[in-house]
XYZ file of C-alpha atoms in Angstrom:
754
model
C -11.213 26.324 -12.734
C -14.718 25.307 -11.462
C -14.861 24.159 -7.922
C -17.612 22.345 -6.055
C -17.048 22.458 -2.138
C -18.522 20.224 0.392
C -19.413 21.401 3.625
C -17.887 19.862 6.684
C -17.090 21.223 10.226
C -13.768 20.499 11.726
C -13.764 17.720 14.344
C -13.507 19.189 17.960
C -10.660 17.008 19.098
C -8.264 17.313 16.172
C -8.599 21.247 15.702
C -5.252 21.701 17.719
C -3.438 19.801 14.997
C -5.452 21.279 12.117
C -4.902 24.677 13.314
C -1.181 23.887 13.482
C -1.039 22.617 9.992
C -3.568 25.052 8.595
C -3.733 28.067 11.040
C -6.175 29.800 8.794
C -8.833 27.200 8.672
C -12.323 28.174 9.635
C -14.497 25.429 11.158
C -17.252 26.150 8.672
C -14.948 25.916 5.509
C -15.325 23.042 3.151
C -12.824 20.306 3.147
C -13.184 18.314 -0.143
C -13.263 19.626 -3.705
C -13.905 18.153 -6.956
C -11.275 19.327 -9.481
C -13.082 18.991 -12.767
C -10.159 20.044 -14.828
C -8.765 16.473 -14.681
C -11.958 14.778 -15.475
C -11.885 12.609 -18.642
C -14.185 10.114 -20.485
C -15.319 7.469 -18.189
C -13.940 9.051 -15.017
C -15.324 11.541 -12.440
C -13.583 14.481 -11.427
C -10.665 14.387 -8.985
C -11.514 14.829 -5.302
C -8.962 16.466 -3.158
C -8.839 18.119 0.274
C -9.700 21.847 -0.486
C -6.558 23.117 0.974
C -4.356 21.202 -1.356
C -6.027 21.815 -4.767
C -3.345 23.979 -6.166
C -0.257 22.598 -4.260
C 1.488 19.332 -3.625
C -0.269 16.998 -1.320
C 0.522 16.762 2.389
C 3.758 14.944 2.965
C 4.442 15.435 6.628
C 2.756 17.207 9.592
C 6.117 18.018 11.035
C 8.814 19.371 8.928
C 11.588 17.861 11.324
C 10.196 14.353 10.682
C 10.707 13.007 7.047
C 11.028 9.299 8.014
C 9.509 7.022 10.581
C 12.962 6.810 12.180
C 12.759 10.621 12.704
C 9.292 10.418 14.396
C 10.603 7.766 16.800
C 13.804 9.679 17.520
C 11.905 12.894 18.327
C 9.606 11.124 20.685
C 12.481 9.571 22.387
C 14.068 12.988 22.869
C 10.967 14.643 24.037
C 9.607 11.851 26.314
C 12.463 9.550 27.296
C 10.848 8.443 30.612
C 7.312 7.870 29.075
C 5.956 4.281 28.733
C 6.570 2.924 25.331
C 6.135 -0.832 24.953
C 4.283 -3.098 27.424
C 3.545 -6.736 27.697
C 2.051 -9.249 30.127
C 4.827 -11.804 31.049
C 3.800 -15.446 31.582
C 4.423 -16.834 35.193
C 5.175 -20.493 34.983
C 4.527 -20.860 38.730
C 0.920 -19.666 38.597
C 0.541 -20.525 34.916
C -1.249 -17.218 34.315
C -0.114 -13.804 32.627
C 0.954 -11.178 34.961
C 0.151 -7.420 34.879
C 1.644 -5.152 32.209
C 5.442 -4.525 32.435
C 6.738 -1.438 30.632
C 9.934 -0.207 29.079
C 10.366 3.626 28.498
C 11.150 5.463 25.247
C 14.728 5.920 26.381
C 15.062 2.131 27.097
C 13.398 1.079 23.781
C 15.541 3.546 21.940
C 18.826 2.060 23.331
C 17.733 -1.484 22.646
C 16.674 -0.538 19.115
C 20.096 1.134 18.470
C 22.111 -1.789 19.827
C 19.966 -4.373 17.895
C 20.529 -2.422 14.710
C 24.203 -2.351 15.225
C 24.303 -6.074 16.036
C 22.032 -6.994 13.162
C 24.491 -5.376 10.604
C 27.419 -7.151 12.183
C 25.833 -10.478 12.057
C 25.053 -10.006 8.303
C 28.668 -9.148 7.661
C 29.796 -12.256 9.330
C 27.412 -14.193 7.198
C 28.800 -12.711 4.014
C 26.212 -10.180 3.196
C 27.904 -7.129 1.776
C 25.015 -5.082 0.457
C 24.223 -1.870 2.273
C 20.434 -2.193 2.063
C 18.551 -5.437 2.463
C 15.362 -6.904 3.958
C 15.082 -8.528 7.428
C 12.212 -11.204 7.793
C 9.928 -10.672 10.841
C 7.799 -13.644 11.737
C 5.915 -13.664 15.086
C 2.808 -12.425 16.913
C 2.487 -8.955 18.141
C 5.003 -8.251 20.959
C 7.536 -5.659 22.016
C 10.402 -7.443 20.287
C 8.544 -6.902 16.941
C 8.975 -3.273 17.206
C 12.624 -3.484 18.458
C 13.401 -5.398 15.479
C 11.565 -3.002 13.027
C 12.971 0.078 14.712
C 16.431 -1.295 14.784
C 16.315 -2.174 11.041
C 15.163 1.458 10.362
C 18.103 2.729 12.386
C 20.395 1.171 9.692
C 18.461 1.980 6.641
C 17.341 -1.557 6.401
C 13.643 -2.744 5.922
C 11.623 -5.534 7.386
C 9.553 -7.995 5.498
C 6.653 -9.276 7.509
C 5.335 -12.858 7.512
C 2.167 -13.416 9.019
C 2.333 -15.585 12.263
C -0.300 -17.993 11.138
C 0.989 -18.649 7.484
C 1.719 -22.052 6.353
C 5.183 -23.261 5.326
C 4.495 -22.920 1.526
C 3.733 -19.144 1.730
C 6.673 -18.614 4.323
C 8.916 -20.308 1.890
C 7.712 -18.326 -1.004
C 8.201 -14.963 0.821
C 11.641 -15.807 1.966
C 12.741 -16.862 -1.490
C 10.999 -13.933 -3.236
C 12.419 -11.341 -0.933
C 15.886 -13.165 -0.866
C 16.111 -12.938 2.793
C 19.424 -13.813 4.656
C 17.820 -13.391 8.115
C 14.578 -14.084 9.949
C 13.603 -12.806 13.326
C 11.122 -15.065 14.623
C 9.660 -16.698 17.912
C 10.941 -20.061 19.115
C 7.997 -22.229 17.846
C 8.773 -21.184 14.246
C 12.299 -22.174 14.232
C 11.695 -25.991 13.477
C 9.646 -24.950 10.454
C 12.558 -22.791 9.093
C 14.961 -25.544 9.632
C 12.636 -28.038 7.816
C 12.462 -25.440 4.935
C 16.189 -24.738 4.940
C 17.044 -26.977 1.870
C 14.519 -24.956 -0.151
C 15.363 -21.429 1.177
C 19.092 -21.192 0.238
C 19.506 -17.462 0.943
C 18.576 -17.950 4.699
C 21.833 -17.580 6.994
C 20.641 -16.271 10.150
C 17.749 -16.985 12.467
C 17.367 -14.530 15.399
C 15.048 -16.015 18.209
C 12.935 -13.484 20.079
C 12.650 -15.899 23.033
C 15.407 -17.096 25.375
C 17.562 -20.017 24.111
C 19.286 -20.768 27.354
C 17.547 -20.871 30.607
C 20.105 -22.388 32.876
C 20.466 -26.009 31.263
C 23.632 -27.968 31.225
C 26.172 -27.067 28.616
C 25.197 -28.490 25.234
C 21.659 -29.173 26.490
C 20.211 -25.678 26.009
C 17.638 -25.030 23.073
C 20.200 -22.745 21.597
C 22.930 -25.493 21.447
C 20.603 -28.000 20.098
C 18.971 -25.708 17.471
C 22.404 -24.526 16.280
C 23.560 -28.032 15.928
C 20.608 -28.739 13.557
C 20.946 -25.496 11.815
C 24.748 -25.857 11.057
C 23.906 -28.730 8.591
C 22.278 -26.113 6.458
C 24.781 -23.336 6.982
C 22.522 -21.417 9.393
C 23.273 -19.841 12.766
C 20.740 -19.200 15.474
C 21.087 -16.215 17.774
C 18.958 -14.877 20.726
C 17.795 -11.271 20.407
C 19.437 -10.337 23.659
C 22.818 -11.597 22.295
C 22.385 -9.442 19.035
C 21.801 -6.363 21.263
C 24.843 -7.302 23.293
C 26.929 -7.145 20.110
C 25.728 -3.563 19.595
C 26.269 -2.664 23.234
C 29.764 -3.732 23.016
C 30.326 -1.217 20.063
C 28.934 1.966 21.748
C 30.562 4.215 19.156
C 29.078 2.419 16.130
C 26.787 4.999 14.607
C 23.255 4.664 13.342
C 22.727 4.979 9.575
C 19.344 6.722 9.440
C 17.180 6.301 6.329
C 16.015 8.711 3.710
C 12.374 9.387 2.666
C 12.776 7.306 -0.633
C 14.261 4.404 1.291
C 12.098 1.371 1.764
C 10.506 0.889 5.211
C 8.829 -2.512 4.452
C 7.880 -4.898 1.695
C 4.476 -5.907 2.960
C 3.147 -9.080 1.457
C -0.579 -9.066 0.860
C -2.675 -11.809 2.300
C -4.257 -12.585 -1.044
C -7.167 -14.902 -1.120
C -5.832 -16.582 -4.164
C -2.382 -17.283 -5.696
C 0.976 -16.203 -4.069
C 1.073 -12.954 -2.188
C 2.323 -9.732 -3.733
C 5.151 -7.813 -2.120
C 4.018 -4.277 -1.671
C 7.089 -2.005 -1.606
C 6.311 0.867 0.875
C 8.963 3.838 1.664
C 9.416 5.980 4.691
C 7.832 8.802 2.648
C 4.770 6.620 2.339
C 4.657 5.892 6.116
C 5.227 9.546 7.042
C 2.421 10.748 4.866
C 0.076 8.020 6.414
C 1.233 8.818 9.851
C 0.664 12.490 9.453
C -2.875 11.922 8.465
C -3.508 9.392 11.213
C -2.400 12.079 13.608
C -4.749 14.747 12.094
C -7.873 12.421 12.164
C -7.271 10.642 15.475
C -5.279 13.547 17.411
C -3.312 11.133 19.663
C -2.214 12.642 22.942
C 1.259 11.836 24.619
C -0.398 10.084 27.483
C -2.553 7.845 25.308
C -2.282 4.005 25.122
C -3.460 1.461 22.569
C -3.842 -2.278 22.532
C -1.909 -4.036 19.849
C -3.750 -7.287 18.771
C -4.353 -6.919 15.040
C -1.515 -8.677 13.217
C 1.366 -6.193 12.887
C 2.154 -7.935 9.574
C -1.006 -6.062 8.298
C -0.369 -2.400 7.585
C -3.570 -1.265 9.397
C -2.029 -2.146 12.781
C 1.417 -0.988 11.787
C 0.078 2.413 10.951
C -1.643 2.618 14.413
C 1.672 2.008 16.146
C 3.480 4.559 13.972
C 0.932 7.010 15.228
C 1.826 6.204 18.862
C 5.605 6.727 18.133
C 4.845 10.097 16.512
C 3.625 11.527 19.585
C 5.367 9.396 22.369
C 2.349 7.469 23.532
C 2.277 3.813 24.752
C 1.587 0.386 23.084
C 0.518 -2.504 25.205
C 0.522 -5.923 23.565
C -2.172 -8.531 23.991
C -1.168 -11.867 25.501
C -1.312 -13.694 22.184
C -4.661 -15.337 22.569
C -7.534 -13.543 21.028
C -10.037 -15.236 23.476
C -8.319 -13.420 26.435
C -8.341 -10.036 24.523
C -11.057 -8.554 26.872
C -9.085 -9.364 29.880
C -6.143 -7.725 28.420
C -8.173 -4.594 27.571
C -9.578 -4.469 31.108
C -6.133 -4.262 32.545
C -4.673 -1.801 29.819
C -7.973 0.504 29.629
C -6.799 1.963 26.325
C -7.767 5.426 25.285
C -8.545 4.449 21.697
C -9.339 1.341 19.946
C -9.080 0.173 16.278
C -10.484 -3.087 15.122
C -12.249 -4.880 12.307
C -16.008 -5.541 11.726
C -15.607 -9.160 12.673
C -14.829 -8.244 16.271
C -17.343 -5.349 16.368
C -20.122 -7.910 15.229
C -19.228 -9.886 18.365
C -19.220 -6.880 20.578
C -22.586 -5.794 19.079
C -24.119 -9.064 19.604
C -23.058 -9.222 23.296
C -24.164 -5.592 23.961
C -27.576 -6.179 22.338
C -28.240 -9.325 24.453
C -27.465 -7.476 27.578
C -29.359 -4.193 26.837
C -31.975 -3.937 24.177
C -32.791 -7.636 23.950
C -32.725 -8.116 27.587
C -36.048 -8.859 29.327
C -37.870 -6.723 31.738
C -36.846 -3.416 32.997
C -33.288 -3.717 32.003
C -34.306 -4.206 28.371
C -36.735 -1.196 28.495
C -33.981 1.126 29.750
C -31.518 0.011 27.269
C -33.932 0.403 24.365
C -34.887 3.889 25.626
C -31.225 4.977 25.831
C -30.200 3.568 22.651
C -33.230 5.023 20.727
C -32.635 8.514 22.432
C -29.013 8.472 21.250
C -29.875 7.235 17.811
C -32.416 10.076 17.379
C -29.759 12.642 18.475
C -27.426 11.345 15.773
C -30.049 12.237 13.131
C -30.191 15.919 13.987
C -28.897 18.355 11.558
C -25.055 18.916 11.246
C -23.671 20.792 14.124
C -26.463 19.569 16.419
C -25.979 15.790 15.858
C -24.282 13.879 18.572
C -24.050 10.609 20.292
C -23.359 12.104 23.714
C -25.939 12.438 26.545
C -25.194 14.339 29.723
C -26.984 11.967 32.000
C -26.759 8.525 30.239
C -23.104 8.976 29.585
C -22.506 9.296 33.345
C -24.756 6.390 34.767
C -25.003 3.917 31.937
C -22.376 4.141 29.229
C -19.200 3.824 31.469
C -20.614 0.532 32.886
C -21.285 -0.871 29.705
C -17.880 0.231 28.127
C -15.893 -1.047 31.227
C -17.346 -4.609 30.539
C -14.832 -4.507 27.454
C -12.114 -2.409 29.040
C -13.155 0.488 26.943
C -14.329 3.008 29.384
C -11.372 5.375 28.675
C -11.495 5.028 24.957
C -12.110 8.538 23.342
C -12.245 7.055 19.985
C -12.781 3.879 18.006
C -11.925 3.041 14.405
C -13.259 0.379 12.126
C -11.185 -0.754 9.036
C -10.198 -3.711 6.834
C -13.855 -4.245 5.595
C -17.155 -2.127 5.581
C -18.939 -2.233 8.972
C -22.738 -2.796 8.873
C -24.337 0.833 9.059
C -26.979 -0.376 11.651
C -24.207 -1.911 13.823
C -22.059 1.212 13.395
C -24.784 3.576 14.749
C -25.605 1.078 17.556
C -22.070 0.986 18.768
C -21.707 4.685 18.450
C -24.741 5.031 20.750
C -23.829 2.212 23.198
C -20.115 3.392 23.732
C -20.682 7.194 23.278
C -17.220 7.713 21.972
C -16.013 8.925 18.597
C -16.370 6.042 16.163
C -15.310 6.470 12.640
C -14.792 4.218 9.637
C -12.009 4.508 7.225
C -10.758 3.007 4.042
C -7.249 2.171 2.873
C -5.107 -0.642 1.368
C -1.716 -2.054 2.001
C -0.905 -0.218 -1.240
C -1.996 3.233 0.243
C -0.416 2.393 3.706
C -3.817 1.756 5.243
C -5.282 5.231 4.458
C -7.142 7.120 1.756
C -10.654 7.914 2.870
C -11.710 8.654 6.399
C -14.767 9.924 8.442
C -14.636 12.999 10.664
C -15.977 13.034 14.163
C -18.939 15.390 13.724
C -20.268 13.560 10.561
C -22.728 11.082 12.246
C -23.753 9.546 8.920
C -22.947 5.780 8.302
C -22.455 3.544 5.515
C -19.595 5.533 4.148
C -15.976 5.989 4.541
C -15.890 9.801 4.633
C -13.848 11.775 2.274
C -10.443 11.925 0.857
C -7.422 12.689 2.953
C -5.021 15.556 2.557
C -2.269 13.197 1.268
C -4.429 11.467 -1.360
C -6.563 12.287 -4.227
C -9.390 10.067 -5.531
C -11.624 9.672 -8.559
C -14.099 7.037 -9.921
C -13.967 5.144 -13.074
C -17.051 3.663 -14.740
C -17.329 -0.156 -14.907
C -19.952 -0.569 -17.716
C -20.122 -4.414 -17.422
C -21.240 -4.131 -13.929
C -23.467 -1.173 -14.756
C -21.666 1.320 -12.553
C -20.990 4.840 -14.216
C -19.792 7.942 -13.169
C -22.770 9.435 -14.861
C -25.104 7.694 -12.568
C -27.612 9.843 -10.464
C -27.966 11.139 -8.016
C -24.468 9.755 -7.079
C -21.580 8.914 -9.573
C -20.507 5.324 -9.167
C -17.592 3.361 -10.441
C -14.144 1.746 -9.387
C -12.241 3.773 -6.828
C -8.861 5.065 -8.114
C -6.301 6.545 -5.602
C -3.106 8.578 -6.142
C -0.911 10.451 -3.659
C 2.048 10.596 -1.231
C 1.207 7.402 0.564
C 0.835 5.341 -2.548
C 3.252 2.326 -2.845
C 6.275 2.360 -5.120
C 5.592 -1.091 -6.823
C 5.157 -4.778 -6.382
C 8.521 -6.224 -5.503
C 10.007 -8.084 -8.566
C 6.552 -8.073 -10.300
C 6.404 -5.565 -13.050
C 3.453 -7.086 -14.707
C 1.172 -6.859 -11.687
C 2.510 -3.332 -10.966
C 1.556 -2.237 -14.479
C -1.975 -3.756 -14.044
C -2.671 -1.894 -10.805
C -1.160 1.497 -11.498
C -1.931 3.108 -14.852
C 0.292 5.515 -16.926
C -1.154 8.471 -14.984
C -0.095 7.072 -11.590
C -3.702 6.022 -10.576
C -3.966 2.920 -8.354
C -6.939 0.812 -9.474
C -8.109 -0.570 -6.181
C -10.751 -2.992 -7.412
C -13.311 -1.622 -4.981
C -16.676 -0.067 -6.392
C -17.636 3.006 -4.646
C -20.134 5.923 -5.002
C -19.749 9.502 -3.909
C -22.523 11.633 -2.441
C -23.040 15.440 -2.728
C -20.915 16.052 0.189
C -17.771 14.265 -1.124
C -18.376 11.117 1.067
C -17.466 7.704 -0.509
C -19.148 4.572 0.177
C -17.896 1.123 -0.766
C -20.798 -0.761 -2.511
C -19.207 -3.625 -4.265
C -16.043 -5.397 -5.359
C -15.089 -5.478 -9.032
C -14.352 -9.144 -9.108
C -16.631 -10.282 -6.202
C -19.996 -10.390 -7.749
C -22.219 -13.381 -8.523
C -24.614 -13.745 -11.351
C -27.544 -16.018 -10.633
C -29.457 -18.180 -13.253
C -32.142 -15.415 -13.720
C -29.452 -12.964 -14.689
C -29.419 -10.990 -11.468
C -26.062 -9.831 -9.935
C -25.447 -10.000 -6.115
C -22.753 -9.178 -3.817
C -22.302 -12.078 -1.314
C -20.101 -10.033 1.076
C -22.721 -7.461 1.464
C -25.392 -10.170 2.264
C -22.898 -11.845 4.754
C -22.200 -8.719 6.542
C -25.920 -7.896 6.913
C -26.760 -11.295 8.317
C -23.819 -11.130 10.790
C -24.635 -7.636 12.081
C -28.400 -8.402 12.579
C -28.445 -11.926 13.687
C -26.613 -12.546 16.982
C -26.861 -16.435 16.471
C -24.183 -16.156 13.714
C -20.417 -15.752 14.087
C -19.232 -16.456 10.476
C -21.038 -16.514 7.086
C -20.200 -17.716 3.526
C -23.149 -17.073 1.115
C -22.920 -19.109 -2.167
C -24.438 -18.882 -5.507
C -23.660 -19.300 -9.159
C -25.032 -18.900 -12.620
C -26.690 -22.255 -12.869
C -28.817 -21.680 -9.919
C -31.667 -19.157 -9.097
C -31.246 -18.948 -5.323
C -28.496 -18.649 -2.571
C -27.374 -20.987 0.153
C -25.167 -20.358 3.054
C -22.668 -22.008 5.328
C -22.884 -20.421 8.812
C -20.669 -20.562 11.846
C -22.922 -20.211 14.929
C -22.017 -18.409 18.149
C -22.443 -21.007 20.847
C -23.361 -18.611 23.618
C -26.280 -17.211 21.699
C -27.039 -20.331 19.702
C -27.408 -22.878 22.620
C -30.414 -21.221 24.483
C -32.218 -20.442 21.163
C -31.884 -24.015 19.955
C -32.830 -25.450 23.223
C -36.353 -23.897 22.864
C -36.712 -25.380 19.560
C -35.767 -28.947 20.411
C -37.267 -28.941 23.801
C -34.116 -29.930 25.691
C -31.351 -28.115 27.327
C -28.076 -27.567 25.329
C -25.235 -25.934 26.982
C -22.941 -23.479 25.188
C -19.741 -25.555 26.104
C -21.358 -28.779 24.923
C -19.648 -28.800 21.487
C -21.052 -32.098 20.240
C -24.658 -31.275 21.291
C -24.360 -27.978 19.311
C -22.928 -29.791 16.256
C -25.893 -32.261 16.444
C -28.337 -29.464 16.913
C -27.000 -27.670 13.942
C -27.789 -30.576 11.632
C -31.453 -30.858 12.778
C -33.560 -29.692 9.959
C -36.055 -28.098 12.348
C -33.271 -25.888 13.679
C -32.093 -25.010 10.212
C -35.802 -24.182 9.108
C -36.153 -21.823 12.149
C -32.897 -20.119 11.278
C -33.968 -19.583 7.792
C -37.032 -17.852 9.204
C -34.966 -15.628 11.287
C -32.959 -14.758 8.244
C -36.106 -14.083 6.081
C -36.932 -11.410 8.747
C -33.472 -9.900 8.458
C -33.807 -9.838 4.738
C -37.218 -8.119 4.951
C -35.898 -5.601 7.365
C -32.814 -4.976 5.204
C -35.019 -4.597 2.094
C -33.433 -7.628 0.301
C -34.701 -8.527 -3.032
C -36.003 -12.077 -3.083
C -33.087 -13.385 -4.943
C -30.667 -11.984 -2.305
C -32.241 -14.120 0.515
C -30.518 -17.263 1.502
C -32.862 -20.173 1.036
C -30.990 -23.046 2.799
C -28.289 -23.352 5.297
C -25.498 -25.716 6.715
C -24.384 -24.963 10.273
C -21.087 -25.543 12.081
C -19.429 -24.082 15.149
C -16.416 -22.406 13.449
C -16.133 -23.578 9.925
C -13.555 -20.968 8.818
C -10.253 -20.562 10.406
C -6.673 -19.569 9.612
C -5.560 -23.053 10.462
C -7.813 -24.766 7.875
C -6.618 -22.097 5.393
C -10.135 -20.655 4.651
C -9.427 -17.263 6.329
C -6.447 -15.067 5.451
C -4.250 -13.758 8.421
C -6.281 -10.675 8.322
C -9.493 -12.779 8.773
C -10.716 -12.335 5.196
C -12.539 -15.297 3.759
C -11.042 -17.290 0.933
C -14.080 -17.752 -1.113
C -12.742 -20.187 -3.852
C -11.128 -22.504 -1.189
C -14.384 -22.380 0.886
C -16.592 -23.339 -2.022
C -14.154 -26.228 -2.810
C -14.238 -27.589 0.755
C -17.916 -27.357 1.363
C -18.903 -28.387 -2.182
C -20.747 -31.582 -0.894
C -22.715 -29.569 1.637
C -23.535 -26.891 -0.870
C -24.859 -29.475 -3.454
C -26.837 -31.207 -0.561
C -28.624 -28.246 0.819
C -29.251 -26.781 -2.729
C -30.650 -30.110 -4.136
C -32.897 -30.463 -1.093
C -34.478 -27.074 -1.729
C -34.754 -27.599 -5.576
C -36.583 -31.075 -5.130
C -38.984 -29.670 -2.352
C -39.849 -26.584 -4.331
C -40.631 -28.422 -7.383
C -42.865 -30.774 -5.690
C -44.867 -27.978 -3.750
C -45.134 -25.816 -6.821
C -46.616 -28.868 -8.655
C -49.085 -29.758 -5.824
C -50.327 -26.245 -5.495
C -50.673 -25.492 -9.238
C -54.087 -24.443 -10.044
C -55.156 -23.637 -6.568
C -53.518 -20.492 -5.839
C -50.782 -18.345 -7.521
C -47.978 -19.039 -5.140
C -44.431 -18.077 -4.408
C -42.465 -20.607 -2.445
C -39.309 -19.683 -0.401
C -37.199 -21.086 2.416
C -37.811 -24.789 1.546
C -36.147 -27.487 3.709
C -37.116 -31.033 3.475
C -36.916 -32.183 7.072
C -37.334 -35.870 6.400
C -38.410 -38.196 3.664
C -42.058 -37.520 4.497
C -42.032 -33.765 5.579
C -41.310 -30.454 3.914
C -41.301 -27.050 5.714
C -41.650 -23.973 3.610
C -42.824 -20.344 3.586
C -45.559 -19.948 0.904
C -46.849 -16.671 -0.342
C -50.421 -16.862 -1.611
C -51.958 -14.516 -4.165
C -55.836 -14.470 -3.691
C -58.122 -11.648 -4.920
C -55.381 -9.126 -5.378
C -54.112 -9.783 -1.704
C -50.828 -11.461 -0.578
C -50.714 -13.840 2.386
C -47.991 -16.016 3.610
C -47.778 -19.021 5.737
C -45.058 -21.119 7.353
C -46.392 -24.528 6.447
C -45.500 -28.197 6.926
C -46.294 -30.602 4.079
C -46.379 -34.324 4.124
C -45.119 -36.215 1.115
C -47.463 -39.003 0.186
């Protein structure tokens, strides 16, 4: 069997676990191998971790723990007095959130057991006779989320997550599709459930995670009123504390632990089109993913993380599984993303996982305060960042983002502004992070900062970078519990025979792969082929070291009128990472047009001082109306297009990849207006529909002005006209490239229409 090995060193901080798992690993051994025996027409060889080429893929790192329930039970036995779940209680007197309050592992385990027993009893009273069923879970991240999830596990039940921000139509669909008899939720969602009651006939129980009785007169409490309304639909409403009390009253009632093949969750994907699909995940899937998470991030018992990414998304759920596996602490944010940094400053987490959207904001703020700052401060910042960037380009084994002096006098101060001064490691997932931003943040924070790749269907893992690999733009290599290969996509010209790197659709298979899409055999058959390979829809390429890079999306490419294919998401990510004025981006194009336009959301803090200089009057960052008005000024739009032109040149965009006209707003895309999914992914078809009038306007403006200029200049020079904006009925701004005597010149010019 031919083998091609790819050299990687073991990451320093995870050697303890790696040596425990593979005691004979040498730090110079290769980690990944291409198993060519399975290569077939149109596919690459199969990539595996080199220790698992000839044996089953990794299932668990701890043979005592075969389910997520087992991991939590072991942690509770080993660390009963350790902090487990923390939150910031609301003080109605001061109208502020207090400091973090904690429950221990022993206390959490007791609440979990009591809730599980009470949950089963309530289902019996409601006439549910099945032994295994789903329990809906609809709330923001909070300790009670885990009490419900762990309690369900303790009785071999599973939870069905409902995103906190979903609209009633999707909520109705999930409850009916999963045939839920019970939904555990926060108080504000109960009226929605009661309104939906006639259309969700399976619902019999609502468990409220907030108090229903706060000392009101009998009959006047929230619980009494809600139960009176719910009774009409045959539904009863209970407070979670009362459910736990039912369990506490039956101390001899046993837990009913799950088996590895039992379902742990049906996780509905936050799809950008159509109804979400229910991804059926088992305890075996969860344990495999948790084991790899432990190997990669090497969590310690005294670690602490901040929970703010939606727990309904598998990415955050896996992070918290990792905490329970070692007995570390989870602190929940207050529920307001605008206050996240304040929560982080109190919590001071030892690791931090996030998404590119937030890292873009961190990067913009840090750049403004360091490398883009005026005077000595900017000079020092640029020197430190450039020094570290140079160190990361050294050969393997020498490359580092650490510096003996700067990490003592500069880095901690910067990190403390975000509450991340104790963070040993940072992770980016959910979408590719811009390579330049990735390296910049590695240099700025001086911590381990890796990127991974996974999907709901693979329990959020599959590919991952390792600590001593300071390359960027890739997701690392395959984990020990998965195998991966590429399949050619000829219609997009991605082939596994491409040189120097094979390219194609990423296919995954392994112990973390989902069982099926719930009650959807057709979609399951489309996604998983007869050989058990899951077709991700993501286009990747693999380098000579076995590192995979996401380069495209199979269904997310645009073909322009001139026949060129472009990836709008890649262009959006580059603009967001390199232009601090922008907070959101939607790049639009289609096969009837030869150029791109964009809808941008601006960052008021960065945008206000910049636009003030252009307009010659002060605009404050909190003056929403003035910022909106400024965003419509064509002079401002023209200047922004010039900035984007520079970003495009720096990023080596082709001319057809550069945005030629823009429409600006403060926050055009939100979950509330249904243009973002709960995981903050842009819903492209809905966005195009909502902004169709603006898209047509800015596109036609550019077309008219370009035709007029080209006609006026014909015969004078050979010209190439870009970035055209008609600023009024009489004025046109444009960037014009002149070919004259074998030389190319360009000017930003203003033309008057006669």
